[in-house]
PDB file of C-alpha atoms and ligand atoms in Angstrom:
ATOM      1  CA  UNK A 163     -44.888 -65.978 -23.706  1.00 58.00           C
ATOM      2  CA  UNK A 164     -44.852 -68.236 -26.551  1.00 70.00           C
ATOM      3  CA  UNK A 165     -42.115 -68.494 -29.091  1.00 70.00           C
ATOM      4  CA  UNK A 166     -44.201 -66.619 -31.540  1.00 69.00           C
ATOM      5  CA  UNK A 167     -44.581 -63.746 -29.731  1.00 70.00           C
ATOM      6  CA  UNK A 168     -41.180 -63.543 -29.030  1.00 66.00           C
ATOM      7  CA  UNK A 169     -40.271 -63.629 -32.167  1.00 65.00           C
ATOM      8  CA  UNK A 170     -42.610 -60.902 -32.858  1.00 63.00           C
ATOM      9  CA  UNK A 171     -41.051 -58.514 -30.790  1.00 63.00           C
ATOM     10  CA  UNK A 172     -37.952 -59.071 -31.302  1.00 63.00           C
ATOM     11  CA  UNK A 173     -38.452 -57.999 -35.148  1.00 65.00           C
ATOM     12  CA  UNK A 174     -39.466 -55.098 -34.145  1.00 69.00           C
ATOM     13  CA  UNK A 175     -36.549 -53.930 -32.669  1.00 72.00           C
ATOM     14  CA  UNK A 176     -33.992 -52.031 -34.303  1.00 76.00           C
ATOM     15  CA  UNK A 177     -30.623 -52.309 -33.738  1.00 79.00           C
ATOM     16  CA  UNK A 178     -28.199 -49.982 -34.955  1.00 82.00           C
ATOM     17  CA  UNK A 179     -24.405 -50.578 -34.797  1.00 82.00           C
ATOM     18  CA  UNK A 180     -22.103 -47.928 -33.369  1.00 81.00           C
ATOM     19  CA  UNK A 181     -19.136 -47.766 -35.587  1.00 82.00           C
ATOM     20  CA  UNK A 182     -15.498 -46.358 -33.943  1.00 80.00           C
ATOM     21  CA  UNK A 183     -12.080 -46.071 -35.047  1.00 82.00           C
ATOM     22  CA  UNK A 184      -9.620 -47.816 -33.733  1.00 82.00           C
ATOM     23  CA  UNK A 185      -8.469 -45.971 -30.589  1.00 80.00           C
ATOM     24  CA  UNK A 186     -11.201 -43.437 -31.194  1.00 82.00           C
ATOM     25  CA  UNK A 187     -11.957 -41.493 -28.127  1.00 81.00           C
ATOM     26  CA  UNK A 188     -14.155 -38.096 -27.197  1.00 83.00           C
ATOM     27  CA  UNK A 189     -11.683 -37.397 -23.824  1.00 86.00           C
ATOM     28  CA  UNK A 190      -8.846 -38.948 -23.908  1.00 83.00           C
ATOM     29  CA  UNK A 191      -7.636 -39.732 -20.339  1.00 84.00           C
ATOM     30  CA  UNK A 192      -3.856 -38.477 -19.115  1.00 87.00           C
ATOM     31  CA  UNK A 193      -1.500 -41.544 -18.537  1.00 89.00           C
ATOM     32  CA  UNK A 194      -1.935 -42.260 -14.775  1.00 90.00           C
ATOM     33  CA  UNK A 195       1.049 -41.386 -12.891  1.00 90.00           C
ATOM     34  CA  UNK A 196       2.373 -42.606  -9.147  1.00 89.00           C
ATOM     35  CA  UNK A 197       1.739 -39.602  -6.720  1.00 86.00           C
ATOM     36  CA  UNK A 198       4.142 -39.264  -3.845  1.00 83.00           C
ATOM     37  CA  UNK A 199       1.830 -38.775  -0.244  1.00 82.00           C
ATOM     38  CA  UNK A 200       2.046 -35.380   1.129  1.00 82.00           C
ATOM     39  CA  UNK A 201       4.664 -35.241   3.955  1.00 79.00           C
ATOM     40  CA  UNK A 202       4.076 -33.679   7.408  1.00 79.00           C
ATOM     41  CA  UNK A 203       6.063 -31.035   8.421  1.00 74.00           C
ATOM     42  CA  UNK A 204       7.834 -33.518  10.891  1.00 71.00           C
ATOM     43  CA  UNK A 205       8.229 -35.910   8.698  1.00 71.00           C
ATOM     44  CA  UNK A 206      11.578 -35.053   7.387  1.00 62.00           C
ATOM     45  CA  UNK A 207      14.201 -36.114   4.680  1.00 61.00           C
ATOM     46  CA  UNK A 208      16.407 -39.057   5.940  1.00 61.00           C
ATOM     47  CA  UNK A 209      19.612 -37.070   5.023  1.00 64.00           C
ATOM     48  CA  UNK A 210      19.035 -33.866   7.036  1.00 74.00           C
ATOM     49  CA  UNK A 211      20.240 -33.253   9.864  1.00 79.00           C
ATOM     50  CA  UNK A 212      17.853 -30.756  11.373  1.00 87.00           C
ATOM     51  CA  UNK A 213      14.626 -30.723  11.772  1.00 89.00           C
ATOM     52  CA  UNK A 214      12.180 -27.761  10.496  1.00 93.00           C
ATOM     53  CA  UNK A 215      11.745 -25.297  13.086  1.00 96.00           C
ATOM     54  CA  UNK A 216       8.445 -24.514  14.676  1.00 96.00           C
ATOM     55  CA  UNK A 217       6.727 -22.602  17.277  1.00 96.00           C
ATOM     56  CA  UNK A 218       7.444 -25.956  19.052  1.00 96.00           C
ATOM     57  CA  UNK A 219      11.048 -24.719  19.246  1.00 97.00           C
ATOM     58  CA  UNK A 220       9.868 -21.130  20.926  1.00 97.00           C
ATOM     59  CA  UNK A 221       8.550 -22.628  24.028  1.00 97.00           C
ATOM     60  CA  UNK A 222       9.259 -21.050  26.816  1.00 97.00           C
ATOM     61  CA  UNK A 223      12.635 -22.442  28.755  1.00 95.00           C
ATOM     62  CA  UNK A 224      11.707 -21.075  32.408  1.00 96.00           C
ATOM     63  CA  UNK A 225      12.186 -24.263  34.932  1.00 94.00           C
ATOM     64  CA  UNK A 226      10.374 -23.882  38.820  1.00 92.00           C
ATOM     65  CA  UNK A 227      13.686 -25.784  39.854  1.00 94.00           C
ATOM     66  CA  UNK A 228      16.038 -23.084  39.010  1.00 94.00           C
ATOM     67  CA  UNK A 229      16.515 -21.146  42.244  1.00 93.00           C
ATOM     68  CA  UNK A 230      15.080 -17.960  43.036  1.00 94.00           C
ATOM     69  CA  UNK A 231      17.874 -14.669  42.091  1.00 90.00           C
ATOM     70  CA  UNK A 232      17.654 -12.103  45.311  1.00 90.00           C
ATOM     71  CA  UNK A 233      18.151  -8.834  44.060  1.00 86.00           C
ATOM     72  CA  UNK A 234      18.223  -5.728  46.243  1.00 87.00           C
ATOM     73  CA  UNK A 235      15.747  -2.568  44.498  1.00 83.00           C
ATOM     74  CA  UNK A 236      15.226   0.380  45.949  1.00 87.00           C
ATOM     75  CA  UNK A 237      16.424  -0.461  49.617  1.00 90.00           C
ATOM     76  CA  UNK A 238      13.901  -3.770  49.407  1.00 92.00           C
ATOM     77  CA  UNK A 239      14.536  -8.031  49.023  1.00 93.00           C
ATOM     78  CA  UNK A 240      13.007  -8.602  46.092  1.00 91.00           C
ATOM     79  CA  UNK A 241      12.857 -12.528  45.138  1.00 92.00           C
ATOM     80  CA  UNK A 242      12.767 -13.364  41.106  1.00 93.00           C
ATOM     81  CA  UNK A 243      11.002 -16.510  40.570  1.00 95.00           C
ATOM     82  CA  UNK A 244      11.332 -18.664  37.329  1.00 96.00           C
ATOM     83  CA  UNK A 245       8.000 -19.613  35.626  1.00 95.00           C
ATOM     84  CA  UNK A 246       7.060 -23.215  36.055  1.00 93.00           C
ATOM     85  CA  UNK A 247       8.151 -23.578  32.020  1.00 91.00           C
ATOM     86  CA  UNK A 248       6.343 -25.369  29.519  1.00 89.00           C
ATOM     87  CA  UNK A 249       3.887 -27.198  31.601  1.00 90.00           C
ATOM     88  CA  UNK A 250       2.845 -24.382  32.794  1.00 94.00           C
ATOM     89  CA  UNK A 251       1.624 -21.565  30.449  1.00 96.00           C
ATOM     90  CA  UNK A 252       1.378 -21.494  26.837  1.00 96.00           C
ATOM     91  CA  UNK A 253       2.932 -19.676  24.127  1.00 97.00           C
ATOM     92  CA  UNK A 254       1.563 -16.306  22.861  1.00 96.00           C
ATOM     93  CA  UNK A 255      -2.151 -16.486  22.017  1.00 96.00           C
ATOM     94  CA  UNK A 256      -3.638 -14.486  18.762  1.00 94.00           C
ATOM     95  CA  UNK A 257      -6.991 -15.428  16.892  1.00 92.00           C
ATOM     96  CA  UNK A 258      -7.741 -18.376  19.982  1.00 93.00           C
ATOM     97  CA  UNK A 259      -4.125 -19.994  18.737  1.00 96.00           C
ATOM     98  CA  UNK A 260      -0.705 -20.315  20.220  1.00 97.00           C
ATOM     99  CA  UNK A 261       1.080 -17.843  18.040  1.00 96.00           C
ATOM    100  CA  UNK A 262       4.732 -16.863  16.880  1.00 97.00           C
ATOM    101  CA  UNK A 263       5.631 -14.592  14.453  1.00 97.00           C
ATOM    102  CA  UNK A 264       6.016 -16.240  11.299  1.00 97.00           C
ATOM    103  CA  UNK A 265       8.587 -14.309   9.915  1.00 98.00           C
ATOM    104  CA  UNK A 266      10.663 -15.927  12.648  1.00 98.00           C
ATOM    105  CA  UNK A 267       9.437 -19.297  11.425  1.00 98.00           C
ATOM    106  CA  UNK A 268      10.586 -18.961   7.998  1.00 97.00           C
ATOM    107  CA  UNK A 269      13.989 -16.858   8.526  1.00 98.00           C
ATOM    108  CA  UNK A 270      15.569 -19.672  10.658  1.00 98.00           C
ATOM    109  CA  UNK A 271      14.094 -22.247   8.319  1.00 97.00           C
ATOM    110  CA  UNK A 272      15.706 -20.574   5.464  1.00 97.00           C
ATOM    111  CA  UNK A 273      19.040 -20.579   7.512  1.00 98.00           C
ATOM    112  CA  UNK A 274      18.784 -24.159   8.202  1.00 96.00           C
ATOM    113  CA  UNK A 275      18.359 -25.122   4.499  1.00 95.00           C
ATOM    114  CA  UNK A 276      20.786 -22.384   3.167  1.00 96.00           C
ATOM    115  CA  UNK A 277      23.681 -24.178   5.338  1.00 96.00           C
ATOM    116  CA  UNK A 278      22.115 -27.561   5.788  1.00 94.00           C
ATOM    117  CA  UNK A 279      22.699 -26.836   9.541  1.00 95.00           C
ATOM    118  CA  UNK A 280      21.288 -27.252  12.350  1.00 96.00           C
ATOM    119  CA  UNK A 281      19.516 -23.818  14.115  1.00 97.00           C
ATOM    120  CA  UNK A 282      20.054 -24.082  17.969  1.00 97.00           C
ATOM    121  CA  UNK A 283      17.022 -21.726  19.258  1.00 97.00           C
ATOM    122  CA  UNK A 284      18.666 -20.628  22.848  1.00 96.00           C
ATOM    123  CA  UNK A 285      15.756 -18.013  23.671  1.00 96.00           C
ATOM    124  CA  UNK A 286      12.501 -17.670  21.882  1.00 97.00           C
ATOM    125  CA  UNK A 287       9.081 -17.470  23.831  1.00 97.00           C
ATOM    126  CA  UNK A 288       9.580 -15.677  27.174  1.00 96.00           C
ATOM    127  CA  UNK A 289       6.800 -15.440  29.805  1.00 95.00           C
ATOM    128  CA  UNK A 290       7.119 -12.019  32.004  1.00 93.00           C
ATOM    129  CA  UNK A 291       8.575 -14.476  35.329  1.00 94.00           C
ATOM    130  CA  UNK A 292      10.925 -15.799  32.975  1.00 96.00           C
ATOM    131  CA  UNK A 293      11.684 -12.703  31.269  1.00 95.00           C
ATOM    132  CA  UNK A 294      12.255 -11.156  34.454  1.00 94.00           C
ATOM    133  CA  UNK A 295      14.167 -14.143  35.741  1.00 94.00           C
ATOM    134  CA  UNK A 296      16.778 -14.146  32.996  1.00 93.00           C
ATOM    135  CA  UNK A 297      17.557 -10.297  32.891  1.00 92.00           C
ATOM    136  CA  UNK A 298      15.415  -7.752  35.595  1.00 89.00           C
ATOM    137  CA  UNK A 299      17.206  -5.337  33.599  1.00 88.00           C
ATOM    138  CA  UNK A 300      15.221  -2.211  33.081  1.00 86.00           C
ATOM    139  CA  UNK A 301      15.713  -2.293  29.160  1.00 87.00           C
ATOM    140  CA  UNK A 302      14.756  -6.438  29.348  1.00 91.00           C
ATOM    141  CA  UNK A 303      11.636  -5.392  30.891  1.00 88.00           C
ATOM    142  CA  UNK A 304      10.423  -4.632  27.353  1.00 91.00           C
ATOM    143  CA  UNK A 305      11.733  -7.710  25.287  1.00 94.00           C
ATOM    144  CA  UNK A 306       9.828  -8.722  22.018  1.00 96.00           C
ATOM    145  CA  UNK A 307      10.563 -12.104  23.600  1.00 97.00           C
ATOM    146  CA  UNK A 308       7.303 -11.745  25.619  1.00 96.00           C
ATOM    147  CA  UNK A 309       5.169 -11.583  22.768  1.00 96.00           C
ATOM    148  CA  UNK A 310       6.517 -13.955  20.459  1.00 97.00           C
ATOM    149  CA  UNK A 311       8.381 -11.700  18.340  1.00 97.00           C
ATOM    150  CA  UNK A 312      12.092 -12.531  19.335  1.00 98.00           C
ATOM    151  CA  UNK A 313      14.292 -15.251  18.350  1.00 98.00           C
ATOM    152  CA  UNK A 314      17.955 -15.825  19.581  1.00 98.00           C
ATOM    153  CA  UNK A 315      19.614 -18.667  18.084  1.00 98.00           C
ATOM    154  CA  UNK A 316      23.351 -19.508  16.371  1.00 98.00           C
ATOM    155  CA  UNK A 317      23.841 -22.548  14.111  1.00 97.00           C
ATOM    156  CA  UNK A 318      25.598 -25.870  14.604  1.00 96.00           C
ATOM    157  CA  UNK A 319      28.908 -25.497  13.380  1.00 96.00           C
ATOM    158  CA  UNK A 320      29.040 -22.544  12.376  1.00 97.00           C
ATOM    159  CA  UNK A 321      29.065 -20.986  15.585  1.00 97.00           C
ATOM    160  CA  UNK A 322      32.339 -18.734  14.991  1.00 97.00           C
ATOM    161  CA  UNK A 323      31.032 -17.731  11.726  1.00 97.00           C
ATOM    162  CA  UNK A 324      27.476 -15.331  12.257  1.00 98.00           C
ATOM    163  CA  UNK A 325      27.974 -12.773  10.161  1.00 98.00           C
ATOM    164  CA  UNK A 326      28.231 -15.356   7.166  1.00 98.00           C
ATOM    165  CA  UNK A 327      24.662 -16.135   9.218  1.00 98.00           C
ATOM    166  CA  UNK A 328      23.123 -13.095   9.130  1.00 98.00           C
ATOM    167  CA  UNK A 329      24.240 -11.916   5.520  1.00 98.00           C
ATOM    168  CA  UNK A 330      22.045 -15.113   4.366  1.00 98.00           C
ATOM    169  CA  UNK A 331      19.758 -13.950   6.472  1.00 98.00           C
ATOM    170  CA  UNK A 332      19.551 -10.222   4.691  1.00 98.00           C
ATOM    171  CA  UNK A 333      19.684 -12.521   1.783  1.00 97.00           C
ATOM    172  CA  UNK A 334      16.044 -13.464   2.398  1.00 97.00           C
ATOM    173  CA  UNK A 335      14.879  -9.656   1.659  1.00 97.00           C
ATOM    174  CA  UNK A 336      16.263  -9.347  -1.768  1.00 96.00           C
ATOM    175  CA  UNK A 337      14.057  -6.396  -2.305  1.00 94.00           C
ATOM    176  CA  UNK A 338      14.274  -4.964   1.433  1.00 95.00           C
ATOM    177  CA  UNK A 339      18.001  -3.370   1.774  1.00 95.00           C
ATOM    178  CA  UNK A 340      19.109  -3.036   5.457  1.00 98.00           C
ATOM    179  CA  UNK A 341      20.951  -0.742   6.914  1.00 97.00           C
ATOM    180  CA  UNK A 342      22.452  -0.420  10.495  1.00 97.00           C
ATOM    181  CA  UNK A 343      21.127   0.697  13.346  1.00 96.00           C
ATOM    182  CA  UNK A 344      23.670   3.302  15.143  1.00 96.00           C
ATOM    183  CA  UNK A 345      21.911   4.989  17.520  1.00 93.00           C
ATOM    184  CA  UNK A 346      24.304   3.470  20.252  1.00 85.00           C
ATOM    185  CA  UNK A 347      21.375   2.766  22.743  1.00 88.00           C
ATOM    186  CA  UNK A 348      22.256  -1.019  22.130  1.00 92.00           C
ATOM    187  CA  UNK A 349      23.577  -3.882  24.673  1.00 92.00           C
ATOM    188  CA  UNK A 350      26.312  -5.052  22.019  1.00 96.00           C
ATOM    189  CA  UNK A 351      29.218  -3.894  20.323  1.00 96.00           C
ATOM    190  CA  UNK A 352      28.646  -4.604  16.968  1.00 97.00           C
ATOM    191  CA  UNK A 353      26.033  -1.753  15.070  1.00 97.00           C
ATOM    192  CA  UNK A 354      22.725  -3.887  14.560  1.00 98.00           C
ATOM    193  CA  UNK A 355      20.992  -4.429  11.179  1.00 98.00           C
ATOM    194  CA  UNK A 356      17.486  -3.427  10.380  1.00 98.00           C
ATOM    195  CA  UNK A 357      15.124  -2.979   7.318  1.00 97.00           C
ATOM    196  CA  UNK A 358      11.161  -2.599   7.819  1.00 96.00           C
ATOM    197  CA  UNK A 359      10.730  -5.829   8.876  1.00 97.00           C
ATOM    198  CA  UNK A 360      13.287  -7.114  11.220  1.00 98.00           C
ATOM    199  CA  UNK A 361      16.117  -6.152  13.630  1.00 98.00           C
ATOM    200  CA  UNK A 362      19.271  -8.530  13.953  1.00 98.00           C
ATOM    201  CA  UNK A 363      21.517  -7.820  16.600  1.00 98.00           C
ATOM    202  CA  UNK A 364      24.836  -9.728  16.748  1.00 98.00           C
ATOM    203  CA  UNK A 365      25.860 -10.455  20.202  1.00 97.00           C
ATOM    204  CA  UNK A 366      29.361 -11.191  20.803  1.00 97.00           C
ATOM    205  CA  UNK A 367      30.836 -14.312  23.571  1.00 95.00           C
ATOM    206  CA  UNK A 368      31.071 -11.972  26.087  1.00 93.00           C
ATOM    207  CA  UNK A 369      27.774 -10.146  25.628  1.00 95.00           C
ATOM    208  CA  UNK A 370      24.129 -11.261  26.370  1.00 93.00           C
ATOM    209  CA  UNK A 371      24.801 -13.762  28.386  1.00 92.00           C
ATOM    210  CA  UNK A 372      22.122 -15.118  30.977  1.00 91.00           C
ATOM    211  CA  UNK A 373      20.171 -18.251  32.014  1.00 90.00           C
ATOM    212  CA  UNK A 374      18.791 -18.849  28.594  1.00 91.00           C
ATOM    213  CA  UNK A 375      22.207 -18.264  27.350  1.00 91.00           C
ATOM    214  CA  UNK A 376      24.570 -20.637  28.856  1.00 89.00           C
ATOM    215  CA  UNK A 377      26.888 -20.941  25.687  1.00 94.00           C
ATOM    216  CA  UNK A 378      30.543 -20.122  24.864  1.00 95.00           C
ATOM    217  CA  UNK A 379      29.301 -18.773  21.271  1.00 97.00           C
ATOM    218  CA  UNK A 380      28.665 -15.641  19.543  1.00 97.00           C
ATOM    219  CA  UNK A 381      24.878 -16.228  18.758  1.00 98.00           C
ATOM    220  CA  UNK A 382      22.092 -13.787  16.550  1.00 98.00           C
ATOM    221  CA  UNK A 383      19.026 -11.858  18.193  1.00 98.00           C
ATOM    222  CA  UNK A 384      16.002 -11.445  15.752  1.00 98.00           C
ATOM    223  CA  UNK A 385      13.442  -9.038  16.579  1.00 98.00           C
ATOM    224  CA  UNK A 386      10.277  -8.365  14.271  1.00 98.00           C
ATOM    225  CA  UNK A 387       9.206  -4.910  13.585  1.00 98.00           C
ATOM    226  CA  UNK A 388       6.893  -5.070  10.961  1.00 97.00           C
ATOM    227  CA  UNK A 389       3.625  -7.269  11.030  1.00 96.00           C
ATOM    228  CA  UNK A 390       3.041  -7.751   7.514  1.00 93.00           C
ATOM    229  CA  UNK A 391      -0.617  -9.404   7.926  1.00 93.00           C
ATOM    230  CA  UNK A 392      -1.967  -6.622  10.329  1.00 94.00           C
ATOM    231  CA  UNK A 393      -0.040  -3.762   8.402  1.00 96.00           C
ATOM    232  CA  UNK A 394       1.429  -2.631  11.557  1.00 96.00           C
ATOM    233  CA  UNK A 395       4.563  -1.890  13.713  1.00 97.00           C
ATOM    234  CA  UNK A 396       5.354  -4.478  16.360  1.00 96.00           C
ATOM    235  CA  UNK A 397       6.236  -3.045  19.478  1.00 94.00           C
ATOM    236  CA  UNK A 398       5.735  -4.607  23.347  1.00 93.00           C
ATOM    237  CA  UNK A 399       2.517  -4.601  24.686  1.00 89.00           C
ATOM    238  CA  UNK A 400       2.369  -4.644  28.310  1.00 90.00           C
ATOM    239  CA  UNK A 401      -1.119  -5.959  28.225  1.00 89.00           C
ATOM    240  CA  UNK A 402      -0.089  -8.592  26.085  1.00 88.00           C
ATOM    241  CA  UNK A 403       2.649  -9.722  27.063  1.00 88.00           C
ATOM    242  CA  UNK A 404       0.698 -10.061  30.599  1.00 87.00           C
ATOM    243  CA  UNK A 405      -2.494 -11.074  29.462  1.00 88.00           C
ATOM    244  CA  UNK A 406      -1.242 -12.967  26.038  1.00 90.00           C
ATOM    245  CA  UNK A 407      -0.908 -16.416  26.660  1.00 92.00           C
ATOM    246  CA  UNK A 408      -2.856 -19.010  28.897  1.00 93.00           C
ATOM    247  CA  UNK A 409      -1.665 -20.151  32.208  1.00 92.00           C
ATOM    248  CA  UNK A 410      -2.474 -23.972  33.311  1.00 87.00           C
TER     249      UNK A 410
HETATM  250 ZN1   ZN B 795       7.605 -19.141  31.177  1.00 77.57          ZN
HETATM  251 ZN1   ZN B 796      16.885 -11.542  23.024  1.00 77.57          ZN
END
């Protein structure tokens, strides 16, 4: 291309200036600001002392060391075995995933952060052997423990002080009053709590006490009776309590 040409062309084009104001602008963009990563539930404050309870904490406590208990029914030897324990069977199962109530989940963590104390879970998920191996009782054969929907627990140091425990826990239901439970067909002394969606049972030094148990302290039962997601009462299932979880 020669010069000329060039030159040519160039003429022809028509260039027209944009004109803006001085820190004109159509969007203007928000300041940038330094975002804090997500944490993970385990990843927890350095100053707490506890860490946030999940259905890790549930698992079942049964041991195939502890010796079998020999128990006489009906004229018979019967031999209770303990389940083999966390190696051995998993948790409840619902929807294809290991599964405890909730409810549980977030009472205990709102105990731990009301006190800033520590919530020692002494019983939570109990397979049937276990559940047999802790208390053959006939009214144990039932437990909500089974299914995932039973807690028992007391908090580090505060251990002589549970009903200051379980009034934060009504605390929780502002708009769900309680009342107690005084039918009499209980295994402690003190009348039991209930509203629609839970059952707390107080259970005294002297009460309760059994393999998963092995304490000096007063400690809390929590039982759900409610399942707010289905829209249904919990009660024990035989079927799933039998059938509810996966064996290995
Ligand atoms: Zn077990
Ligand atoms: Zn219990």
């Amino acid at each position: 291309m020669t010069p000329l040409v060039l030159f040519l062309l160039v003429s022809f084009i028509e260039v027209e200036p944009i004109w803006r104001l001085e820190g004109e602008t159509r969007f203007a963009p928000k300041p940038q600001e330094m975002q804090q990563n997500p944490r993970y539930p385990w990843e927890e404050e350095e100053t707490t002392p506890f860490k946030r309870i999940t259905k890790e904490h549930f698992r079942c406590k049964g041991n195939a060391l502890n010796p079998p208990h020999i128990v006489e029914q009906n004229g018979e030897v019967v031999y209770h075995y303990d389940c083999g324990g966390v190696g051995k069977h998993s948790l409840p199962i619902r929807d294809g995933k290991e599964f405890i109530y909730p409810l549980l989940l977030d009472l205990l963590n709102h105990v731990q952060e009301s006190f800033g104390k520590k919530v020692i879970i002494t019983s939570g998920h109990r397979c049937l052997d276990h559940n047999t191996f802790v208390d053959a009782s006939y009214r144990n054969h039932t437990s909500k423990h089974t299914i995932g929907a039973e807690a028992a627990f007391y908090v580090q140091g505060m251990e002589e002080e549970p009903l200051q425990v379980i009034q934060c826990l009504m605390e929780y239901f502002p708009k769900s009053p309680f009342q107690r439970y005084e039918k009499g067909d209980v295994d402690v002394s003190t009348l039991p709590w209930y509203n629609r969606e839970i059952y707390i049972k107080l259970y005294k030094p002297h009460e309760g006490r059994n393999i998963d148990h092995r304490h000096p302290y007063p400690y809390i039962s929590l039982q759900i009776r409610y399942d707010t997601h289905l829209n249904e009462r919990v009660l024990f299932v035989w079927d799933q309590a039998v059938k509810g979880y996966h064996r290995y």
